[in-house]
Short mmCIF file of C-alpha atoms and ligand atoms in Angstrom, two decimals:
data_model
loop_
_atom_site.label_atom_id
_atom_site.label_comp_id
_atom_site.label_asym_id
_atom_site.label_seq_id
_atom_site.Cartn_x
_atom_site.Cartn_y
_atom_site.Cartn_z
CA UNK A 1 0.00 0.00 0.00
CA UNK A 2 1.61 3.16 -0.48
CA UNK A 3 0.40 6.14 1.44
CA UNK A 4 1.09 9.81 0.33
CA UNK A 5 2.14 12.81 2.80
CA UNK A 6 1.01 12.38 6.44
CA UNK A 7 -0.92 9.33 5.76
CA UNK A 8 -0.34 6.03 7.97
CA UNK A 9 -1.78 3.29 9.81
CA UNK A 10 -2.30 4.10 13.52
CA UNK A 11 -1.98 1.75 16.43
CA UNK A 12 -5.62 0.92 16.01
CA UNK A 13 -5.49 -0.12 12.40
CA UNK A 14 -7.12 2.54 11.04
CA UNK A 15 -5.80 5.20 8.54
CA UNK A 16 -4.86 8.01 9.79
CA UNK A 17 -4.01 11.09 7.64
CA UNK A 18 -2.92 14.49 9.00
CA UNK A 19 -2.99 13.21 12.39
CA UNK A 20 -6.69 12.25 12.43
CA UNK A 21 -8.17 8.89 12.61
CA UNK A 22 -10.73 8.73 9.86
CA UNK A 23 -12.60 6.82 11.20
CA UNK A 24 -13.26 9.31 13.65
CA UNK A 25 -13.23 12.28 10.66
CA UNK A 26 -16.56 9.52 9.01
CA UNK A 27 -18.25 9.92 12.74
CA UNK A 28 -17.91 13.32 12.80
CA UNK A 29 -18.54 15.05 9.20
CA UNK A 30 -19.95 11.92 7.75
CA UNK A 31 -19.38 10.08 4.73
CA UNK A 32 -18.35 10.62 1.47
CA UNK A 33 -16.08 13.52 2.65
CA UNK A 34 -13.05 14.75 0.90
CA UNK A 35 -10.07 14.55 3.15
CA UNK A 36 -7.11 16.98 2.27
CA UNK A 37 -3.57 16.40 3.81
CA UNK A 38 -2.81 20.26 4.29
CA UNK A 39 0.81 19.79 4.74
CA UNK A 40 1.44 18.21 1.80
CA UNK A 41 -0.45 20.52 -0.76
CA UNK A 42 1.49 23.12 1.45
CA UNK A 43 4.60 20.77 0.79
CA UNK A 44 4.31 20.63 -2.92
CA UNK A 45 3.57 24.63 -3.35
CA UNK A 46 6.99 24.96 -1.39
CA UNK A 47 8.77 22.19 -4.09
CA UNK A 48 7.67 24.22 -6.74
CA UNK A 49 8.71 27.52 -5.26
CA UNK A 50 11.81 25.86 -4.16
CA UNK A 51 12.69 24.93 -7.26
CA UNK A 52 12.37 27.97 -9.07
CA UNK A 53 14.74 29.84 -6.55
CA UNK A 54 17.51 27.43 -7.21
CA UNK A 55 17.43 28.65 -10.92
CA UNK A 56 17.80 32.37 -9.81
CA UNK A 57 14.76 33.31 -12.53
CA UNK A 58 11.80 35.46 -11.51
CA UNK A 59 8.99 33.18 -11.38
CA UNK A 60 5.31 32.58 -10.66
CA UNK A 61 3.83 29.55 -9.31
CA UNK A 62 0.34 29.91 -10.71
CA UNK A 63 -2.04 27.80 -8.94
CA UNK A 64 -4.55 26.17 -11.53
CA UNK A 65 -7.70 26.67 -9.38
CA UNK A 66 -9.56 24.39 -12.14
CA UNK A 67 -8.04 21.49 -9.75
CA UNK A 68 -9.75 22.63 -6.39
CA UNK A 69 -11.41 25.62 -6.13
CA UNK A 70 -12.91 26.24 -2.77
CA UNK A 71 -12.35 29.75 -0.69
CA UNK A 72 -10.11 28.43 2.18
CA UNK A 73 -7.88 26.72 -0.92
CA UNK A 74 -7.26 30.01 -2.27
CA UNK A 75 -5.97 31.22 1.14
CA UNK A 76 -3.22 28.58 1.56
CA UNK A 77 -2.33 29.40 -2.01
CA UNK A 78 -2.01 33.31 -0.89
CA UNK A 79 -0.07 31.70 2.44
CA UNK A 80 2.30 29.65 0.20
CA UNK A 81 3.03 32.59 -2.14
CA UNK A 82 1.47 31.50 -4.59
CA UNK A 83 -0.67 33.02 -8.10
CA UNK A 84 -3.54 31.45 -8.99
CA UNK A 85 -4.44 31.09 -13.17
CA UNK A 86 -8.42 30.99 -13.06
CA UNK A 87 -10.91 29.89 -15.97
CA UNK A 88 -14.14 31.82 -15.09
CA UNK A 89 -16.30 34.14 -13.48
CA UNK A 90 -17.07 31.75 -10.33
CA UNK A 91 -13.31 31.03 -9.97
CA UNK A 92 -12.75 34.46 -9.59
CA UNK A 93 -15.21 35.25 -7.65
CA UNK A 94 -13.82 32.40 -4.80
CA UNK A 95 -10.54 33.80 -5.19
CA UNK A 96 -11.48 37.56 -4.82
CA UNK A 97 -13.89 36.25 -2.17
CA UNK A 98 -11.30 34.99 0.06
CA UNK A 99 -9.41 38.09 -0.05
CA UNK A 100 -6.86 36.50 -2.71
CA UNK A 101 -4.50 39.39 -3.86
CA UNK A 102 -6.24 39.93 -6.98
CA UNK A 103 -3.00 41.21 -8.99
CA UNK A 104 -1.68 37.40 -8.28
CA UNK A 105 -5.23 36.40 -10.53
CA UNK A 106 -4.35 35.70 -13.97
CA UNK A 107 -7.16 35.04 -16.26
CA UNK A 108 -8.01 32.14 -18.90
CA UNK A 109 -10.34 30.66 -21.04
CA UNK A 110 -11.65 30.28 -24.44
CA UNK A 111 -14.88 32.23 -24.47
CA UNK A 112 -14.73 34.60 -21.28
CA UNK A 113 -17.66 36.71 -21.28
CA UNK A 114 -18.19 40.45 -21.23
CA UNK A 115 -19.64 40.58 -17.88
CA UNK A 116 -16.44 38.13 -16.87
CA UNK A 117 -14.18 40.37 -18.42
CA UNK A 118 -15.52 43.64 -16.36
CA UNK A 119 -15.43 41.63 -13.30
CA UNK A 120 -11.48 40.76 -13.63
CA UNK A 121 -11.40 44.62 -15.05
CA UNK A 122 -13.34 46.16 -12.10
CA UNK A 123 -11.05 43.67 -9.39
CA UNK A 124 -7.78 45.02 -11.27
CA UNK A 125 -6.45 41.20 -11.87
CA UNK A 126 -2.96 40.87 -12.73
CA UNK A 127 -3.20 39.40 -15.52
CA UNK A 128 -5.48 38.21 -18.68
CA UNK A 129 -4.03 35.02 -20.89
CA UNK A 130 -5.86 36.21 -24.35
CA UNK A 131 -7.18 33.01 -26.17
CA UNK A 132 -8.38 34.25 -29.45
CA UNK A 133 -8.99 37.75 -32.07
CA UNK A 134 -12.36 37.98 -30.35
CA UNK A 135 -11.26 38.49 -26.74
CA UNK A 136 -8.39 40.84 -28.11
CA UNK A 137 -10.59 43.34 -29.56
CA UNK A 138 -12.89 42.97 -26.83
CA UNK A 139 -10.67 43.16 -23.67
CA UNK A 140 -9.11 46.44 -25.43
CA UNK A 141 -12.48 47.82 -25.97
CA UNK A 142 -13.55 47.42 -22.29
CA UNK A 143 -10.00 48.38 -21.20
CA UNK A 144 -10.75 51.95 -23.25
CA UNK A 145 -14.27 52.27 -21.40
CA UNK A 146 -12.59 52.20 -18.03
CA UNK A 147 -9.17 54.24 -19.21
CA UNK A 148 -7.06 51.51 -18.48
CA UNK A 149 -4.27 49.63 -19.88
CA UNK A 150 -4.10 45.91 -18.75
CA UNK A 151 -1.55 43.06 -18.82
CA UNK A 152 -1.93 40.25 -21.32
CA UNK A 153 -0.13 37.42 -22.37
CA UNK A 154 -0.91 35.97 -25.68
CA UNK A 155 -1.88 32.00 -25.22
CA UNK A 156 -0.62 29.98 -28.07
CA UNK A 157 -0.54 26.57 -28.99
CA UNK A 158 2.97 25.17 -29.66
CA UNK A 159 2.20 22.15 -31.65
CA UNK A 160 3.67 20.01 -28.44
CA UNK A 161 1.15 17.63 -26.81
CA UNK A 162 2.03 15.51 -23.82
CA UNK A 163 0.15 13.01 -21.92
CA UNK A 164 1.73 11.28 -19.50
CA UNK A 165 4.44 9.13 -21.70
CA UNK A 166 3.38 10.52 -25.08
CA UNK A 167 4.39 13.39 -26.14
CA UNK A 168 4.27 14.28 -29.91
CA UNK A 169 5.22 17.49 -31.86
CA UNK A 170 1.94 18.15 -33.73
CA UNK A 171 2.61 20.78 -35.47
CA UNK A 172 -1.09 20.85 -34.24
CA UNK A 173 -3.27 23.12 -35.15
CA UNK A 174 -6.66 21.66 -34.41
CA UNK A 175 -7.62 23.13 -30.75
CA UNK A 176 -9.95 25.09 -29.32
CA UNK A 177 -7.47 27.45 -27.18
CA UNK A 178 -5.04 29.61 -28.27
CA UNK A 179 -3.15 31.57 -31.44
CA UNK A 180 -1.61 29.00 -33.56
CA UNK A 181 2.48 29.02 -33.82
CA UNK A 182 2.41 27.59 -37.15
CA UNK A 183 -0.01 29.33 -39.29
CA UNK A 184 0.86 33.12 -38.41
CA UNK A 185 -2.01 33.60 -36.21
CA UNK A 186 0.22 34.07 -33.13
CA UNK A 187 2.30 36.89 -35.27
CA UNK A 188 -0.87 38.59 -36.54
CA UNK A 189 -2.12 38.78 -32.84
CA UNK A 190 0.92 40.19 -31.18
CA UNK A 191 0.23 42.88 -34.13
CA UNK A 192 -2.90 43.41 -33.28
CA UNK A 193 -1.84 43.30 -29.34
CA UNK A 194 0.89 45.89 -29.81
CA UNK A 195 -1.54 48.32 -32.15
CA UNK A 196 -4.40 48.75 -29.86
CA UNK A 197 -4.00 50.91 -27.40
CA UNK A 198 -5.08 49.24 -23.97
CA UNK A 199 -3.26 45.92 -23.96
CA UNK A 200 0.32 45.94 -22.72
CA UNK A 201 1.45 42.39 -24.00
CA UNK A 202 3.83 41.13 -21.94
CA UNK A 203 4.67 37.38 -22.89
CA UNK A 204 3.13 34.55 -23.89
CA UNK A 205 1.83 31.33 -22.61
CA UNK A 206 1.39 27.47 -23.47
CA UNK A 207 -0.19 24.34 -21.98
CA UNK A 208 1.09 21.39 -23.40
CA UNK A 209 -1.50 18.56 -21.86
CA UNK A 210 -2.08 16.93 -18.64
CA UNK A 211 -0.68 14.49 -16.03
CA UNK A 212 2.98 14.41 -17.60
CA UNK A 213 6.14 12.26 -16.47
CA UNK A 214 8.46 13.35 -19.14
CA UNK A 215 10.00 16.73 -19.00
CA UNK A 216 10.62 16.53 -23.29
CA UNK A 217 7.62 17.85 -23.93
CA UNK A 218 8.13 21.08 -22.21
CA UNK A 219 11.76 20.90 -23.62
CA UNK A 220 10.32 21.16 -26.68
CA UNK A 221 7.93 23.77 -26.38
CA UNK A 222 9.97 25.59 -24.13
CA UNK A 223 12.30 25.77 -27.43
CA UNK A 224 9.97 26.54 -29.71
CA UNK A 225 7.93 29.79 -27.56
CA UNK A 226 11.84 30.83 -27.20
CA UNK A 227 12.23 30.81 -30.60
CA UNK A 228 9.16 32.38 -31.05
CA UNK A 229 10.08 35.32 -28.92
CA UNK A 230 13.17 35.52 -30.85
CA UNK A 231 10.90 35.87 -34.20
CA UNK A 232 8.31 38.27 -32.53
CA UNK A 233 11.84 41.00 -31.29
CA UNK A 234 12.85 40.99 -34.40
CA UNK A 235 9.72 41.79 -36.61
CA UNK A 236 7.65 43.46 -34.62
CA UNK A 237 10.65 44.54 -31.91
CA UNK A 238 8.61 43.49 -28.65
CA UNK A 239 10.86 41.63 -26.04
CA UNK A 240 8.62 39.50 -23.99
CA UNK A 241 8.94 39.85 -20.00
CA UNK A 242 6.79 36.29 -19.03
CA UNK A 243 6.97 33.44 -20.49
CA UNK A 244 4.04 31.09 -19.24
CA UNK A 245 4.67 27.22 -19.58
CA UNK A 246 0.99 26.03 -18.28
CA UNK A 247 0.73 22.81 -15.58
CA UNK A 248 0.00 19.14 -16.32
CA UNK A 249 3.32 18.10 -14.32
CA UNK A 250 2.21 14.50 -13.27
CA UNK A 251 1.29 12.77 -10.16
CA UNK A 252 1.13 9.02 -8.72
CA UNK A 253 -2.39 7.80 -8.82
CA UNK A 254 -1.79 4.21 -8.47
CA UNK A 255 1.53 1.76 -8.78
CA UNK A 256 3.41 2.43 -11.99
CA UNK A 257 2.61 5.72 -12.31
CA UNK A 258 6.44 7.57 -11.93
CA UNK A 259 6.27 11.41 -11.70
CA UNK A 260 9.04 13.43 -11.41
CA UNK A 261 9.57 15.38 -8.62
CA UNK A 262 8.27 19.22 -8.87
CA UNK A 263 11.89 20.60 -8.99
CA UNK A 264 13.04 18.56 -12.33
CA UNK A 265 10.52 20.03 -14.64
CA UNK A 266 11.18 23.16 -13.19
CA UNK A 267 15.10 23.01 -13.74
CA UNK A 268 14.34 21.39 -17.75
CA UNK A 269 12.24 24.58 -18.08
CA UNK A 270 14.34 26.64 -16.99
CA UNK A 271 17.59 25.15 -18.28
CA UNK A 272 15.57 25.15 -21.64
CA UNK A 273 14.94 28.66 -21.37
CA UNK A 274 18.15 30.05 -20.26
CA UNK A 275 19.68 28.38 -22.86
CA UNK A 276 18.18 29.86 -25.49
CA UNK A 277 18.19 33.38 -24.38
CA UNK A 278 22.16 32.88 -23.88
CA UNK A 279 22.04 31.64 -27.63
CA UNK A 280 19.95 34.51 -28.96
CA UNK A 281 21.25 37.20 -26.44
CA UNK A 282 17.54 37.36 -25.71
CA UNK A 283 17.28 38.73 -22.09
CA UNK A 284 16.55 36.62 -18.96
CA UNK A 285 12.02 36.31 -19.21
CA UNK A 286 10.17 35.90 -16.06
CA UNK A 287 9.21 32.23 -16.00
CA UNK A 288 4.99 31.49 -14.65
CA UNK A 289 3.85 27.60 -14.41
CA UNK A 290 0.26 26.51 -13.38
CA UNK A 291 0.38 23.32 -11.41
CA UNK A 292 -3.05 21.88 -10.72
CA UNK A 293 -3.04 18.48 -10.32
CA UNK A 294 0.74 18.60 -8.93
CA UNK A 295 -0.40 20.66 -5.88
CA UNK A 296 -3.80 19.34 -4.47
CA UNK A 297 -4.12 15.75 -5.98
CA UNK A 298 -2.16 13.21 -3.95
CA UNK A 299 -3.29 15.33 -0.85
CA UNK A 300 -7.06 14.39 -1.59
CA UNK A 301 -8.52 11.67 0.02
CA UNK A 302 -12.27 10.38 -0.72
CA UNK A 303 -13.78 8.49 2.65
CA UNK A 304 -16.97 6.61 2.02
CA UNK A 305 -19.22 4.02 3.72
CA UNK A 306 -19.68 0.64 2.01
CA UNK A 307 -23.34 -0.36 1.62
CA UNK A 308 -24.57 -3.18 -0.20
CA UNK A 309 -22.57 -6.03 -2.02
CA UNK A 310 -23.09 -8.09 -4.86
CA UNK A 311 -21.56 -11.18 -5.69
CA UNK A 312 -21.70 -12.73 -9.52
CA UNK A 313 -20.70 -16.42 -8.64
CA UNK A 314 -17.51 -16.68 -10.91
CA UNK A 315 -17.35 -13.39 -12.10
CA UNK A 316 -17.28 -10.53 -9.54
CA UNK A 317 -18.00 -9.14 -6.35
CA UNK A 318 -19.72 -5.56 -6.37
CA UNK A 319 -19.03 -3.67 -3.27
CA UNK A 320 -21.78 -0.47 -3.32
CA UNK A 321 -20.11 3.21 -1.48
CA UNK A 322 -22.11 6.38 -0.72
CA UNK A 323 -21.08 8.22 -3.40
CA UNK A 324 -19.56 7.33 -6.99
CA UNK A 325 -19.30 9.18 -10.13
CA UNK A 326 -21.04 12.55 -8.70
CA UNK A 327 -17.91 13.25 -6.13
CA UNK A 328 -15.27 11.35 -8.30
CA UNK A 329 -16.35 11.35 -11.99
CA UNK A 330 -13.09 10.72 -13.47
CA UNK A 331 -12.82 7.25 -13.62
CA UNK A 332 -16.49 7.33 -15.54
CA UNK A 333 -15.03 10.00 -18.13
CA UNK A 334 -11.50 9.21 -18.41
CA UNK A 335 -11.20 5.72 -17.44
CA UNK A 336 -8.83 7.20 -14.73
CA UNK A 337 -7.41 4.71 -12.19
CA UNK A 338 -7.05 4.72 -8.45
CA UNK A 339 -5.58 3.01 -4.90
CA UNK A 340 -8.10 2.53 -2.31
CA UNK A 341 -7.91 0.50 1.51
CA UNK A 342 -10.24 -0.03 3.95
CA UNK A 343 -9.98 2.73 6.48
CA UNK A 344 -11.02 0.96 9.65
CA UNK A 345 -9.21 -2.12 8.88
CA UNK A 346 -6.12 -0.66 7.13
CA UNK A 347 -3.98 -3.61 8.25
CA UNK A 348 -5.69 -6.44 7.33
CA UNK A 349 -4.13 -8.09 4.17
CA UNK A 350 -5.82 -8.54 1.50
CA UNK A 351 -8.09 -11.52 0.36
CA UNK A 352 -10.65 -10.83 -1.79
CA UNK A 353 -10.87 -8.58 -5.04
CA UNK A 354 -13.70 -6.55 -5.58
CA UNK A 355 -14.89 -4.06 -7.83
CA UNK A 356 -16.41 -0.85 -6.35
CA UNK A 357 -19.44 0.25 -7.83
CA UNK A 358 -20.82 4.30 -7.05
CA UNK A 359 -24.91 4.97 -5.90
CA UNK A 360 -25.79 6.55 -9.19
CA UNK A 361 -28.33 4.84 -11.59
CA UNK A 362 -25.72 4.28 -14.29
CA UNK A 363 -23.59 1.08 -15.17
CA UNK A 364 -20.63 3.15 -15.91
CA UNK A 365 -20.51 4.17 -12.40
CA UNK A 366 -17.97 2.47 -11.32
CA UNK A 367 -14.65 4.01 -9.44
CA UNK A 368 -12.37 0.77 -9.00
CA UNK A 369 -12.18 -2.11 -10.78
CA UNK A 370 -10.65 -5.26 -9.34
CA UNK A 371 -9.41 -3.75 -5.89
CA UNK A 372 -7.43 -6.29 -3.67
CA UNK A 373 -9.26 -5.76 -0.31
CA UNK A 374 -10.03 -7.70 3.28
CA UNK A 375 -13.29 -9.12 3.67
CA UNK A 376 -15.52 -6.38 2.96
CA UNK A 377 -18.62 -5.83 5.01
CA UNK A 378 -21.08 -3.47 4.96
CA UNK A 379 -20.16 -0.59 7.26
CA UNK A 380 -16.61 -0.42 6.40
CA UNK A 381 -15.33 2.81 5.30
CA UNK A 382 -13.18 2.79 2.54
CA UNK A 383 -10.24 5.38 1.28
CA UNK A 384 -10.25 6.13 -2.32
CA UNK A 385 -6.58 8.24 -2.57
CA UNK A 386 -5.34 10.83 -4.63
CA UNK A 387 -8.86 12.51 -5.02
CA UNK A 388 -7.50 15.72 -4.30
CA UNK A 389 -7.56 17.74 -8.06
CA UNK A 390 -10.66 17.26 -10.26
CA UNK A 391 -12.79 15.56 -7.79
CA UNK A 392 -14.68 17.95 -5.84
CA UNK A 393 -14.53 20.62 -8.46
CA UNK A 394 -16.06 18.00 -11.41
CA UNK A 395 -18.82 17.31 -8.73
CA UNK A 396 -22.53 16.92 -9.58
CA UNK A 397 -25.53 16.87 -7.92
CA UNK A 398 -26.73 13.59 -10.33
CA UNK A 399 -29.19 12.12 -9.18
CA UNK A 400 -29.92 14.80 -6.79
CA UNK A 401 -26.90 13.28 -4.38
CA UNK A 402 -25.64 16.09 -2.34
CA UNK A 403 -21.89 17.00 -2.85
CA UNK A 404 -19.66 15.90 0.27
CA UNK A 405 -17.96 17.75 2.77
CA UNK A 406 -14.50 18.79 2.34
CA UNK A 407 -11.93 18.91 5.72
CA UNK A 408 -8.33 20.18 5.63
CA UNK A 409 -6.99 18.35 8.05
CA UNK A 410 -3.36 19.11 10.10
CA UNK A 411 -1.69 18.04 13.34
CA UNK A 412 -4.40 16.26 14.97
CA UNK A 413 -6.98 18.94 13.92
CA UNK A 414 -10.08 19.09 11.28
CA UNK A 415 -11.26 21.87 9.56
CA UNK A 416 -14.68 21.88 7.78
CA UNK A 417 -13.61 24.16 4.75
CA UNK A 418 -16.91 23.11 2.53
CA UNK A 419 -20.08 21.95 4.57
CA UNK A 420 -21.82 18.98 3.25
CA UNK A 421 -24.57 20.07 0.64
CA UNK A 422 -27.97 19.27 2.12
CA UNK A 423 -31.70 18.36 0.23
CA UNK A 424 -32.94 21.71 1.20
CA UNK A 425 -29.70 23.13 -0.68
CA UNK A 426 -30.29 20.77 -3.62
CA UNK A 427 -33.55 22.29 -4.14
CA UNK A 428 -32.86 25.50 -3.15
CA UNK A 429 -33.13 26.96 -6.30
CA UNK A 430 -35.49 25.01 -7.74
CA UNK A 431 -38.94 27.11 -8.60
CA UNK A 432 -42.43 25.76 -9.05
CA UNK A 433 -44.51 28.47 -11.31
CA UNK A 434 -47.29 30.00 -9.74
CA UNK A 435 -49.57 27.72 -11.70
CA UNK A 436 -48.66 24.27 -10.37
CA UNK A 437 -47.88 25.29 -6.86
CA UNK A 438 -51.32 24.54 -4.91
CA UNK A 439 -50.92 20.98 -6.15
CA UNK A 440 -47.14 20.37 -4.80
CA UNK A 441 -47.99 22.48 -1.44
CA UNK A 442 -50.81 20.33 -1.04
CA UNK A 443 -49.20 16.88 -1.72
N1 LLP B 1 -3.05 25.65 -17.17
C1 LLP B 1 -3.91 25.45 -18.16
C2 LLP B 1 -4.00 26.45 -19.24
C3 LLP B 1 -4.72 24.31 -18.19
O1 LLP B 1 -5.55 24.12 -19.20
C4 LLP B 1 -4.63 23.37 -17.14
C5 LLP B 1 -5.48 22.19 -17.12
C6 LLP B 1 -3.71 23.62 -16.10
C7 LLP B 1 -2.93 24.76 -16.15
C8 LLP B 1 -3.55 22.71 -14.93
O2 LLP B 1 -3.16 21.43 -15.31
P1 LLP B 1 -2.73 20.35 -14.21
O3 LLP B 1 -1.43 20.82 -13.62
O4 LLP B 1 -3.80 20.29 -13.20
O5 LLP B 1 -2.62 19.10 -15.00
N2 LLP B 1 -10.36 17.35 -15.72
C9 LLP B 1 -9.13 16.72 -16.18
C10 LLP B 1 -7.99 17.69 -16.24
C11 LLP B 1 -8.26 18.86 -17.16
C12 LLP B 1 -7.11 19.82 -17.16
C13 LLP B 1 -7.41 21.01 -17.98
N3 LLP B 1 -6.42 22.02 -17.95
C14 LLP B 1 -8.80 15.57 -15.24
O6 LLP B 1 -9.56 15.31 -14.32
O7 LLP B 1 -7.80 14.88 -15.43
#
């Protein structure tokens, strides 16, 4: 079994993460709840931070709220020094919420709206990562309204993708997000950038994919925005100040799965980087990164209560939790794979394999297949790990099940940073029209 940060089997046999039994953390907050190892998201902002002062650049760790965006996770971010890179109008309004510096906020997306667009203007965010022509002519336009000049970098698409062992130069120009390298759209936008009058573009940023364990794949596109930059000085005689390489850096879900540690993509980009502007006598960028995953997932912990089982004579075992694809619905969308134990009976070995099966009325909802487990009974709580990124914030209320708690937890202590969502909540803003309300009032 191999437990991340603080996590270990106490002298009772239970798990024990942060200093707290959790079997005590399902008696208190109930089950599912999202369990989150606070030193060790606060370990991993430090790695990355760590890292970047070894290189002597000016950096930015970003924080890719997209991963976990609740209001007490944008104050450790703020604690750790961190930025945080948000995607939308209800990111920033956590962030600016919980008192997060707002010129740390740097803005993205791919279709941000107007009224998303005056809300960064009007909270005087750092930063806005331009996707597309659209946005360029717009942000300027609202910029002019308000008499203001704001920061942009340009996002473009480097023709690098990378998933975890892949990665392949595309040449790729077949995405959603950003100005493509290849075709001349990223040159004809820094034109248009540098001839309007209320954008001050100061670098350029790409995102090369998600959970990756190579550090070639940001070699290559940290070549190939260099030599971009290099293009851009010379015909249109900007120097970029930031050069934004994105997140995806990669994380152990289950066995097999070998990330690198923080600080050695770090040191590729940067070595990367400060190579080429010693080649081109280009000088010395600030260097931003937006780890998501990398900061919050391995600290994530999903407790639930087993219910019902099933077994197929010859086949399979189906053990039932209280929750499934509407806390965790990665494994239904990506096939994504994950470690789980029993909580309460952490050191029992192993002697069964089961597969657990969510609440929801769907077959696909299913978060482990094939899990090496005790005896199972119903009662037992089990630990799904490495729920920290993309579970809570993918989150639905399918079937009308109410999204879990969420505790940071840290030396001994709980903290209840998102209550548990409740039926009255669920249809809280549900409305019955005038017209049909006598007959539900008097059901
Ligand atoms: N920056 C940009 C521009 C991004 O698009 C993303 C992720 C990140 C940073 C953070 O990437 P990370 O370090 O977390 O890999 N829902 C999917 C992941 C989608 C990621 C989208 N963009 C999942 O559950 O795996």
């Amino acid at each position: 079994m191999f437990l991340h940060g603080t996590a270990r089997i106490n002298d009772k046999g239970h798990l024990e993460i942060g200093g707290c039994d959790t079997v005590d953390l399902a008696r208190e907050f109930g089950t599912p709840l999202y369990i989150v190892d606070e030193a060790l998201v606060r370990q991993r902002a430090r790695e990355f931070r760590e890292a970047f002062e070894r290189t002597g650049l000016r950096f930015q760790v970003a924080y890719a709220s997209k991963a976990f965006c609740v209001m007490a996770m944008c104050r450790l971010a703020e604690e750790e020094g961190l930025s945080l890179d948000v995607v939308s109008g209800g990111e920033l309004h956590t962030a600016l919420k919980a008192g997060f510096p707002p010129e740390r906020i740097h803005f993205h997306g791919n279709n941000k709206t107007p009224d998303e667009i005056a809300m960064a203007l009007d909270a005087e965010i750092g930063c806005f990562v331009v996707d597309n022509f659209v946005e360029l002519m717009l942000l300027d336009a609202m910029a002019a309204e308000r008499g203001r000049r704001v920061n942009m970098l340009l996002r473009v698409t480097p023709g690098v993708e990378a998933h975890t062992h892949d990665f392949i130069a595309t040449g790729k120009q077949d995405s959603k997000f950003g100005f493509d390298l290849e075709s001349g759209a990223a040159h004809e936008a820094v034109r248009q950038a540098l001839e309007r009058g209320h954008l001050e573009l100061i670098g350029v940023h790409s995102h090369i994919g998600s959970q990756i364990f190579e550090v070639e794949g940001f070699r290559m596109a940290a070549e190939k925005i260099m030599n971009f930059a290099v293009d851009v000085r010379e015909k249109w005689g900007r120097t970029f100040s930031v050069l934004n390489f994105g997140g995806g850096f990669g994380i152990r879900y289950v066995e097999g799965d070998r990330p690198l540690p923080p600080g050695t993509y770090v040191q590729a980009i940067a070595d990367a980087v400060i190579t080429a502007c010693k080649a081109s006598g280009y000088p010395l960028p600030e260097v931003w990164i937006e780890p998501g995953r990398s900061i919050v997932g391995d600290a994530g912990t999903t407790l639930y209560t087993v219910g019902t089982y099933k077994e197929i004579s010859g086949i399979r075992k189906y053990v039932a939790v209280d929750g499934g694809m509407t806390d965790n619905p990665r494994p239904a969308l990506y096939g994504a794979k994950y470690e789980a134990v029993l909580a309460n009976r952490a050191n029992e070995p192993a002697s069964e394999t089961v597969s657990v099966a969510g609440k929801c009325c769907e077959s696909g909802d299913m978060l482990i297949w094939d899990l090496p487990l005790p005896p199972v009974k119903p009662g037992d709580l089990l630990a799904v790990f490495c729920t920290g990124a993309y579970n809570y914030a993918m989150a639905s209320n399918y079937n009308r099940i109410p999204r879990p708690a969420v505790v940071f937890v840290r030396d001994g202590a709980a903290d209840l940073v998102v209550a548990r969502e409740t039926y009255d909540d669920i249809v809280s803003l549900d409305r019955i029209p005038e017209r049909m309300r006598k007959q539900a009032v008097n059901r």
